[in-house]
mmCIF file of C-alpha atoms in Angstrom:
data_model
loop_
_atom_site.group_PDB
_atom_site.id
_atom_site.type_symbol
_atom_site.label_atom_id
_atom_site.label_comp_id
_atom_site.label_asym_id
_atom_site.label_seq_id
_atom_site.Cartn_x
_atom_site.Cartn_y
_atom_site.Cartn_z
ATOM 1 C CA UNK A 1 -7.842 4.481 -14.764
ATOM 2 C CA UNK A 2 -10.693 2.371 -13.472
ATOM 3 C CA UNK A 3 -10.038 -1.245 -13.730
ATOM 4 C CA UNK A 4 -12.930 -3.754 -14.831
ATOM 5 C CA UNK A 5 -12.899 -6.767 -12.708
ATOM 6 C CA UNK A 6 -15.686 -8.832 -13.552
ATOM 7 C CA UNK A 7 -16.820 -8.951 -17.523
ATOM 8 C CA UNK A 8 -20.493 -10.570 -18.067
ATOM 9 C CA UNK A 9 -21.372 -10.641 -21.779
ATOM 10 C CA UNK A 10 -24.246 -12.111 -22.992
ATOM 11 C CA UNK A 11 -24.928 -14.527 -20.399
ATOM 12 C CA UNK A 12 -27.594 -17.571 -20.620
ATOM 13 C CA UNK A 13 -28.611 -20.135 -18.595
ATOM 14 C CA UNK A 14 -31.706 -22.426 -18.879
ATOM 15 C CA UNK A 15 -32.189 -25.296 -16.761
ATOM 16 C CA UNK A 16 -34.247 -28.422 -17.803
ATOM 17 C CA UNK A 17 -33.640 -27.879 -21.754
ATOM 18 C CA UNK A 18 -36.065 -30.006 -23.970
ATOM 19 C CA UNK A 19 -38.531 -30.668 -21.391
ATOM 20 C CA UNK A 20 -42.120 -29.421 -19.875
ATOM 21 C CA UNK A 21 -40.273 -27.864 -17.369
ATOM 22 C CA UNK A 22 -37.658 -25.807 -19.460
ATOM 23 C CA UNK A 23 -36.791 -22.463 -17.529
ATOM 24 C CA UNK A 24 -34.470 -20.101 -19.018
ATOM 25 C CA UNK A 25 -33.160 -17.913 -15.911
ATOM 26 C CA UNK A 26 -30.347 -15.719 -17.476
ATOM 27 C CA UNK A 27 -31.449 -13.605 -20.824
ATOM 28 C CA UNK A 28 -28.565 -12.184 -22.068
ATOM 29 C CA UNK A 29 -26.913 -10.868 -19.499
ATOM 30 C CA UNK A 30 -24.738 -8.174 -19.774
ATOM 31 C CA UNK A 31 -22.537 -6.076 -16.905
ATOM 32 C CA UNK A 32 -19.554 -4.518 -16.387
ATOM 33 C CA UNK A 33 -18.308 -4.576 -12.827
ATOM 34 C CA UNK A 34 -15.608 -2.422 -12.323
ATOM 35 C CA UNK A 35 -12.269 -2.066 -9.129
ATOM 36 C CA UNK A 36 -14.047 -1.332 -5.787
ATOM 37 C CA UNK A 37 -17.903 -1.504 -6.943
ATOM 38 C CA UNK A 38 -19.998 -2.407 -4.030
ATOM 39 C CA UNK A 39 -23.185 -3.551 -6.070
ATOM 40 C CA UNK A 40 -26.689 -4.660 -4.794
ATOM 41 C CA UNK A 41 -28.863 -7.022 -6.396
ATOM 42 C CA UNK A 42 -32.434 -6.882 -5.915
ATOM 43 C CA UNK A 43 -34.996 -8.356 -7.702
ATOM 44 C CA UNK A 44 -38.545 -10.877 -7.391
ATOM 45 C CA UNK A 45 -38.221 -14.921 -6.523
ATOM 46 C CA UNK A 46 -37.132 -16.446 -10.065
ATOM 47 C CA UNK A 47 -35.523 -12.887 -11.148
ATOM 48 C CA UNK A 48 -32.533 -15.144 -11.853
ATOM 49 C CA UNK A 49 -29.685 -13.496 -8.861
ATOM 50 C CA UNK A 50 -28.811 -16.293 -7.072
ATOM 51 C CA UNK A 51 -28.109 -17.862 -10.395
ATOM 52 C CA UNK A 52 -26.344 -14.827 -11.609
ATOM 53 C CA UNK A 53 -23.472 -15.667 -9.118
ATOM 54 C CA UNK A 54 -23.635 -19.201 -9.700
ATOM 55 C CA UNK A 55 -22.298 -18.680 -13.105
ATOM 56 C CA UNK A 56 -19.843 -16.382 -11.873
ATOM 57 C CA UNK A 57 -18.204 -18.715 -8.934
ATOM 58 C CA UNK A 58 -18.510 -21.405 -11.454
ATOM 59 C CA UNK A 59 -21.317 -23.965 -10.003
ATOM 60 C CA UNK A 60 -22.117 -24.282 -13.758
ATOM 61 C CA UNK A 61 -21.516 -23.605 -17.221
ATOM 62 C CA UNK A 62 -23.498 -20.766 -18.922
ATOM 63 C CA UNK A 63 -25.064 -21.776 -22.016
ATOM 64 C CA UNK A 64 -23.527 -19.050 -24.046
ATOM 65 C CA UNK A 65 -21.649 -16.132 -23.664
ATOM 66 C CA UNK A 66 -18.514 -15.096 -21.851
ATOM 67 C CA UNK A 67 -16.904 -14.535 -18.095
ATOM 68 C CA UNK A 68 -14.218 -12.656 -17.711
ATOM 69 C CA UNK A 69 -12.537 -11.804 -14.281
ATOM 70 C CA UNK A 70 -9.666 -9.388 -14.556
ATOM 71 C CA UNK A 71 -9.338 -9.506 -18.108
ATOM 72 C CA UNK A 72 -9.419 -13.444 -18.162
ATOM 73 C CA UNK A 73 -11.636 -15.991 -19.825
ATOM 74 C CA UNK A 74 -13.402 -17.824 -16.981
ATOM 75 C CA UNK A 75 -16.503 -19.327 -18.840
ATOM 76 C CA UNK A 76 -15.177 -22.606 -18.817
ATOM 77 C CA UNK A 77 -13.648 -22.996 -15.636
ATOM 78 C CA UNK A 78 -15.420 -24.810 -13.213
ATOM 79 C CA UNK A 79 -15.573 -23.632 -9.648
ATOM 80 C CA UNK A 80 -12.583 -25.294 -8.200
ATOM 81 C CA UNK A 81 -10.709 -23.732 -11.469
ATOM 82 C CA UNK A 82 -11.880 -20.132 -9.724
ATOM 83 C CA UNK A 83 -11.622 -20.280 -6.079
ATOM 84 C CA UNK A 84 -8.433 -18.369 -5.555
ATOM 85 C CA UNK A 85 -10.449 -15.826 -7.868
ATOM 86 C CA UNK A 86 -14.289 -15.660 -6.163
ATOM 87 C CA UNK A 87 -15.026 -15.122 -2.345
ATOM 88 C CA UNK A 88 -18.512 -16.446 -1.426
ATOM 89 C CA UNK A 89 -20.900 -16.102 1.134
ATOM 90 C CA UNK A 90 -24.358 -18.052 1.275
ATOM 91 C CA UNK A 91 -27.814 -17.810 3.060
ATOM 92 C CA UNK A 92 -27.312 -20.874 5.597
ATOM 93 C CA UNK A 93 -24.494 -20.306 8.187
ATOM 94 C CA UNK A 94 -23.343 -23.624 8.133
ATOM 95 C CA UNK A 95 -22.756 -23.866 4.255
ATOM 96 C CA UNK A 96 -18.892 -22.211 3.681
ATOM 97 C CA UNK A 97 -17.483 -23.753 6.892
ATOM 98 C CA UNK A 98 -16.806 -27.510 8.658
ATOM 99 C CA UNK A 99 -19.080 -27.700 11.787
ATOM 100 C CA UNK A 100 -16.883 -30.075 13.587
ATOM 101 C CA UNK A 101 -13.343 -28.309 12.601
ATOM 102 C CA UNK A 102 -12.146 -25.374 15.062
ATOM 103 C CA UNK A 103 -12.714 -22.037 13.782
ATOM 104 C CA UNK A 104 -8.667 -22.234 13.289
ATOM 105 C CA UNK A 105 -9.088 -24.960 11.276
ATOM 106 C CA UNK A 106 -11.920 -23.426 9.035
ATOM 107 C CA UNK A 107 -9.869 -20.011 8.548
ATOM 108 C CA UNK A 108 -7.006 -22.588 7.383
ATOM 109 C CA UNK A 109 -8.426 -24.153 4.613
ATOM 110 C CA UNK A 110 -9.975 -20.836 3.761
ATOM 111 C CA UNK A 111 -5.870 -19.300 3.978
ATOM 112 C CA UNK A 112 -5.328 -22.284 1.497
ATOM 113 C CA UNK A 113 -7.687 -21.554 -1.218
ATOM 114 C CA UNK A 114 -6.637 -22.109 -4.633
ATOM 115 C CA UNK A 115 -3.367 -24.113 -3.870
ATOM 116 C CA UNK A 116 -3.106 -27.812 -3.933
ATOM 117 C CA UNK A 117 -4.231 -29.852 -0.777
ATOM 118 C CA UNK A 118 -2.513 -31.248 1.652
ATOM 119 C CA UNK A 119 -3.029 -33.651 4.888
ATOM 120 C CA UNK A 120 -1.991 -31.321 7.560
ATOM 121 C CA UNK A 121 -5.206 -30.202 9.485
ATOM 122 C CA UNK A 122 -3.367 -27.734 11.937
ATOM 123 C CA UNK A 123 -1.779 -24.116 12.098
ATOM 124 C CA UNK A 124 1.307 -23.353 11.894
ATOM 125 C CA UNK A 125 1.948 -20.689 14.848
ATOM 126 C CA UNK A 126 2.367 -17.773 12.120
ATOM 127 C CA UNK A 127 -1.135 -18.555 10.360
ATOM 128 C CA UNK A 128 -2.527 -18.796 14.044
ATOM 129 C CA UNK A 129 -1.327 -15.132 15.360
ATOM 130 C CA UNK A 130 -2.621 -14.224 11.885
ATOM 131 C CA UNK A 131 -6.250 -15.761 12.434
ATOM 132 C CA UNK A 132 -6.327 -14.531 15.790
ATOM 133 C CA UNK A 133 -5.509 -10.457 14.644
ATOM 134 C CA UNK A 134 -8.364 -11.002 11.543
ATOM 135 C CA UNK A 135 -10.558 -12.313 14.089
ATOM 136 C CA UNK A 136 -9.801 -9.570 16.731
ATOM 137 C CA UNK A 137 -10.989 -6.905 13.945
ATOM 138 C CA UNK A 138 -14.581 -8.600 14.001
ATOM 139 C CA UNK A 139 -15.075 -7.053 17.178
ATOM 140 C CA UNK A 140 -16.881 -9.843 18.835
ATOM 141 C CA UNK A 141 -14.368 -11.537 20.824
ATOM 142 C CA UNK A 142 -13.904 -14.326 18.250
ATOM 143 C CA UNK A 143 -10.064 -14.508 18.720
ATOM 144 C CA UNK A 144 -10.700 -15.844 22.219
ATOM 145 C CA UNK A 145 -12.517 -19.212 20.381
ATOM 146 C CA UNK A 146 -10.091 -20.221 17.474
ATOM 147 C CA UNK A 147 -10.136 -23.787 19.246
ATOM 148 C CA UNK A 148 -13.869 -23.986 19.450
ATOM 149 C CA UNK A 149 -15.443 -25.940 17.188
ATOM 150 C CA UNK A 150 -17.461 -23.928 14.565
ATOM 151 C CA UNK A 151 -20.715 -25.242 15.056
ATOM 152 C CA UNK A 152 -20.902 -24.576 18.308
ATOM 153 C CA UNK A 153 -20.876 -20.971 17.354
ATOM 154 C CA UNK A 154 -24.285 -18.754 16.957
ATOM 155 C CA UNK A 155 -25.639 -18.308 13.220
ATOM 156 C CA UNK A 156 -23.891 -14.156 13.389
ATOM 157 C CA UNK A 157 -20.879 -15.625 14.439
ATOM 158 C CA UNK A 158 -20.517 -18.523 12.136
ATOM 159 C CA UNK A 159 -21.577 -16.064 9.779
ATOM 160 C CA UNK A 160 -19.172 -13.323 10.294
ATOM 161 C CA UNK A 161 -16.212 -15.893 10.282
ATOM 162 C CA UNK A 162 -17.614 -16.987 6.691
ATOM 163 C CA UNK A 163 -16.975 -13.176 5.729
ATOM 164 C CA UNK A 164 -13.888 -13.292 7.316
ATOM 165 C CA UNK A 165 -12.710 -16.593 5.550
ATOM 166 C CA UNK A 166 -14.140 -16.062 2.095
ATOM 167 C CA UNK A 167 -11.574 -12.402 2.337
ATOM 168 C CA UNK A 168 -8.665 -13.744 3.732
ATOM 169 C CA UNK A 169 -6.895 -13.787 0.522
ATOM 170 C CA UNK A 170 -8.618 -11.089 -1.185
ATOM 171 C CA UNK A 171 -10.449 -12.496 -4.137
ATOM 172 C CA UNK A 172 -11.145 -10.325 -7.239
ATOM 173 C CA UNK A 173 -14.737 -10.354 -6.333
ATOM 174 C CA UNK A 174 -16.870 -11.073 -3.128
ATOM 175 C CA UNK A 175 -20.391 -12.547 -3.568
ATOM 176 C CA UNK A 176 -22.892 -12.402 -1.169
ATOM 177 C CA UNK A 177 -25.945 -14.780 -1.321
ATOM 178 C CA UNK A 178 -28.516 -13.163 1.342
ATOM 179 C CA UNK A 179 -25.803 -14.110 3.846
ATOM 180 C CA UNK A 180 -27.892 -12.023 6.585
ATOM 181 C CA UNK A 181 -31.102 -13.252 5.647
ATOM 182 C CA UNK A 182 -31.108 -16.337 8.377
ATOM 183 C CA UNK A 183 -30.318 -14.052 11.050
ATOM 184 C CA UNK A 184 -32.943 -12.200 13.502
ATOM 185 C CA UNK A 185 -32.821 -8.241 12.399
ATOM 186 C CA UNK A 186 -30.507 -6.921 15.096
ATOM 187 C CA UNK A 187 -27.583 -9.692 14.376
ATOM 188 C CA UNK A 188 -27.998 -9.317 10.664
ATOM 189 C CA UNK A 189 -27.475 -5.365 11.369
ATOM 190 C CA UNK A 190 -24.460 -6.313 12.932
ATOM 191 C CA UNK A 191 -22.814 -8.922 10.137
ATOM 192 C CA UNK A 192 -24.312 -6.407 7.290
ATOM 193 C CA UNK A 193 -22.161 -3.407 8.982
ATOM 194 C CA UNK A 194 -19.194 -5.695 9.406
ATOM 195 C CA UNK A 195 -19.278 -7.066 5.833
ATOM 196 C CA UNK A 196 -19.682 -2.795 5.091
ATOM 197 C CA UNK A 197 -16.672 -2.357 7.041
ATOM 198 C CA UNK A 198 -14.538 -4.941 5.567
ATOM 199 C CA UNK A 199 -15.691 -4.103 2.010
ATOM 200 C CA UNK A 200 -14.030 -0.842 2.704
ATOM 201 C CA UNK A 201 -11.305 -1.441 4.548
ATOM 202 C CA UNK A 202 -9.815 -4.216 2.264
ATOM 203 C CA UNK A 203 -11.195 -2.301 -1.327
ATOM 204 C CA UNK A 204 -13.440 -5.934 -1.905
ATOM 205 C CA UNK A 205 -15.172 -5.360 -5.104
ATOM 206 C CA UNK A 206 -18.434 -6.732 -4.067
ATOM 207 C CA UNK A 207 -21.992 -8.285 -5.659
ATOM 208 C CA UNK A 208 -24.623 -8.933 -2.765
ATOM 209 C CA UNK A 209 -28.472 -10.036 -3.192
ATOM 210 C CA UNK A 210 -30.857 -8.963 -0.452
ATOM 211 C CA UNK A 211 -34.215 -8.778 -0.606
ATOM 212 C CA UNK A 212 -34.516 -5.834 1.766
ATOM 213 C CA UNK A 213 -35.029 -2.446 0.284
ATOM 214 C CA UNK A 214 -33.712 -0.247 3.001
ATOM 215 C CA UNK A 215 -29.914 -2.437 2.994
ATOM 216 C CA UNK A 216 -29.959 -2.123 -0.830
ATOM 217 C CA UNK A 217 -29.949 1.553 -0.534
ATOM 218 C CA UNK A 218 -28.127 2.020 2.424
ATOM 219 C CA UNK A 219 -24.988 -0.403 1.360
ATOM 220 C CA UNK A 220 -23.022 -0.009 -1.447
ATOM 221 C CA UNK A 221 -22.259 2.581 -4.453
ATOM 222 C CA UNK A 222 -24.307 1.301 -6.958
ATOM 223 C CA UNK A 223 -27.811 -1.117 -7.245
ATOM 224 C CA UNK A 224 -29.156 -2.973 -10.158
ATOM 225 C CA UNK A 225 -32.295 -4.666 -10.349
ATOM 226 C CA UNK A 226 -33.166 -8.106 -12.079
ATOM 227 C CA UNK A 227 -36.527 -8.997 -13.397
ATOM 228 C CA UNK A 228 -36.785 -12.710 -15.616
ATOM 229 C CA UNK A 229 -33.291 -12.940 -16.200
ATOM 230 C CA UNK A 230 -32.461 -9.276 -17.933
ATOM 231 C CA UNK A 231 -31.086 -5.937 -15.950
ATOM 232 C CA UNK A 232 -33.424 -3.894 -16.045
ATOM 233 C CA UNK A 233 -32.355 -1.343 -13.610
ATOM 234 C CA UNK A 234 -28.959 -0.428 -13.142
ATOM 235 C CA UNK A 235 -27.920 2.916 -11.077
ATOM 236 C CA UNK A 236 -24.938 4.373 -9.584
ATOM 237 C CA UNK A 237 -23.442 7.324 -7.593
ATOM 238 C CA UNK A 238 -25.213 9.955 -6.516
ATOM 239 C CA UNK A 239 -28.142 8.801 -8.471
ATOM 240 C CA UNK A 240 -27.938 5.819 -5.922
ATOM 241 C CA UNK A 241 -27.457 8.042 -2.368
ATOM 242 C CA UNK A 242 -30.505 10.184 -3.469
ATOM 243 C CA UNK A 243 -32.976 6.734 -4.143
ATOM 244 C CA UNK A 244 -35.555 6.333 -1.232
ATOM 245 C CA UNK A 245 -37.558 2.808 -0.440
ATOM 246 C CA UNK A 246 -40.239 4.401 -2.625
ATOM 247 C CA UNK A 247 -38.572 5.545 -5.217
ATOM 248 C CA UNK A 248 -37.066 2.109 -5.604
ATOM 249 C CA UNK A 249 -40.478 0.472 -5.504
ATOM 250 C CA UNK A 250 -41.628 2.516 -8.265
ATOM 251 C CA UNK A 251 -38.933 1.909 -10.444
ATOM 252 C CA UNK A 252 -39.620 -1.536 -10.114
ATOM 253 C CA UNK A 253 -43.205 -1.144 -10.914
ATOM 254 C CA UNK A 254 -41.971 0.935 -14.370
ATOM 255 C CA UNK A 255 -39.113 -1.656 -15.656
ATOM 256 C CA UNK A 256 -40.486 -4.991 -14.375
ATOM 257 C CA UNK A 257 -41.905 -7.331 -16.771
ATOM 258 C CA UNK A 258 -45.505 -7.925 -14.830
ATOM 259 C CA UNK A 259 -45.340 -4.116 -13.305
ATOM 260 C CA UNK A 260 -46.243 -5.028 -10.043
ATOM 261 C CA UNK A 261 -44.253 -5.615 -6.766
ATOM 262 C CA UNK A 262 -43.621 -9.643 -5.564
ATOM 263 C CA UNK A 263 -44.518 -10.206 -2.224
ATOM 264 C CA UNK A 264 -41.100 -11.062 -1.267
ATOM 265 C CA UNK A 265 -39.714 -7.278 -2.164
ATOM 266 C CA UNK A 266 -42.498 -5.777 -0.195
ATOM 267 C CA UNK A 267 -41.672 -7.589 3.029
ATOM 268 C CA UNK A 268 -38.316 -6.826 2.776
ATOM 269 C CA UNK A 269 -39.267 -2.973 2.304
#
């Protein structure tokens, strides 16, 4: 029997409440994400999916309506409360990481997640073989600079080791936040089919945003679409597989609120 990881029911969020500027981002969300979904999110600038994972990894409070990650209540956890729980990667390279901490380091706190701190910065020689086989599977030579300093790394490397770090542990769900969307086209190939690969080969169940047509359909088993806060596409399977860029962009046109394409989803077609 299928097991549902992450529970979203009801879900609002509006930001600046009471004033000119009041936005509400989230409409009554509602989705069901169940063991070993790989899901991608598209959707326009202000379609509300980068705050769609903030209210799952807990950066704040919904407004109403409940979380629930493997069959707990998470709504009013903060995001400290949930980080043994919630694997994240963001946009920027350097956010996730400590530039001037060794890659060891990094992948040590990451190791650490959830439990209480403590003052010791190094590896013990265990964690360190362990690192150093993780970082092997990459297949970029990585293990080789465990004592270099993470900044000093490119943005696909820094960004690979993020992936790496945020699945040490195996959360209950992985979100991605346009983590390849810094990166020049051939290195963001290369982290996209190493986040594919690790997705599989670890069973991650998965949420990741891109703005590129051609990675929601090729990634993943099933894509929903976001338009002012509400799902308003949401398809799976073999319904998925058989989608093509234009087929997307036309159910976009047909389920969108304005019924026309934002310039940011055509440049990522």
């Amino acid at each position: 029997m299928t097991q549902e990881i992450l529970t979203l029911s009801h879900i609002e969020k509006t930001f600046n409440k009471g004033t000119i500027n009041q936005n509400q981002v989230l409409k009554g969300i509602d989705l069901t994400v169940n063991e070993g979904d790989f899901i991608t999110i598209i959707g326009g600038n202000g379609a509300g999916k980068s705050t769609l994972l903030n209210s799952i990894a807990g950066n704040f409070l919904p407004d109403a309506g409940r979380i629930s990650i493997k069959g707990n209540d998470v709504t009013k956890l903060k995001e400290h409360q949930r980080a043994a729980l919630v694997g994240r990667v963001f946009q920027d390279p350097r956010m996730g990481t400590a530039s001037r901490m060794t890659v060891g380091e990094n992948m040590s706190m990451a190791y650490r997640r959830g439990q209480k701190r403590t003052l010791r910065k190094g590896n013990t020689q265990k964690e360190r073989t362990y690192f150093k086989e993780q970082l092997a599977q990459l297949g970029l030579g990585l293990e080789n600079r465990i004592d270099s300093e993470i900044g000093l790394l490119s943005g696909g490397q820094r960004q690979a080791i993020t992936l790496l770090m945020a699945t040490l542990k195996k959360p209950a769900i992985l979100l991605l936040d346009e983590h390849t969307a810094a990166l020049d086209p051939k290195t963001a190939k290369v982290v996209l089919d190493l986040t594919n690969q690790r997705i599989q080969n670890e069973g991650l169940t998965t949420l990741m945003i891109t703005h590129n047509m051609k990675d929601a359909l090729t990634y993943g088993n099933r894509l929903i679409m976001l338009d002012y806060g509400k799902v308003v596409v949401d398809i799976t399977g073999d319904k998925k597989s058989q989608l093509s860029v234009n087929d997307v962009m036309n159910l976009f046109q047909t389920a969108t609120k304005d019924g026309h394409l934002k310039d940011d989803m055509l440049l990522g077609s």
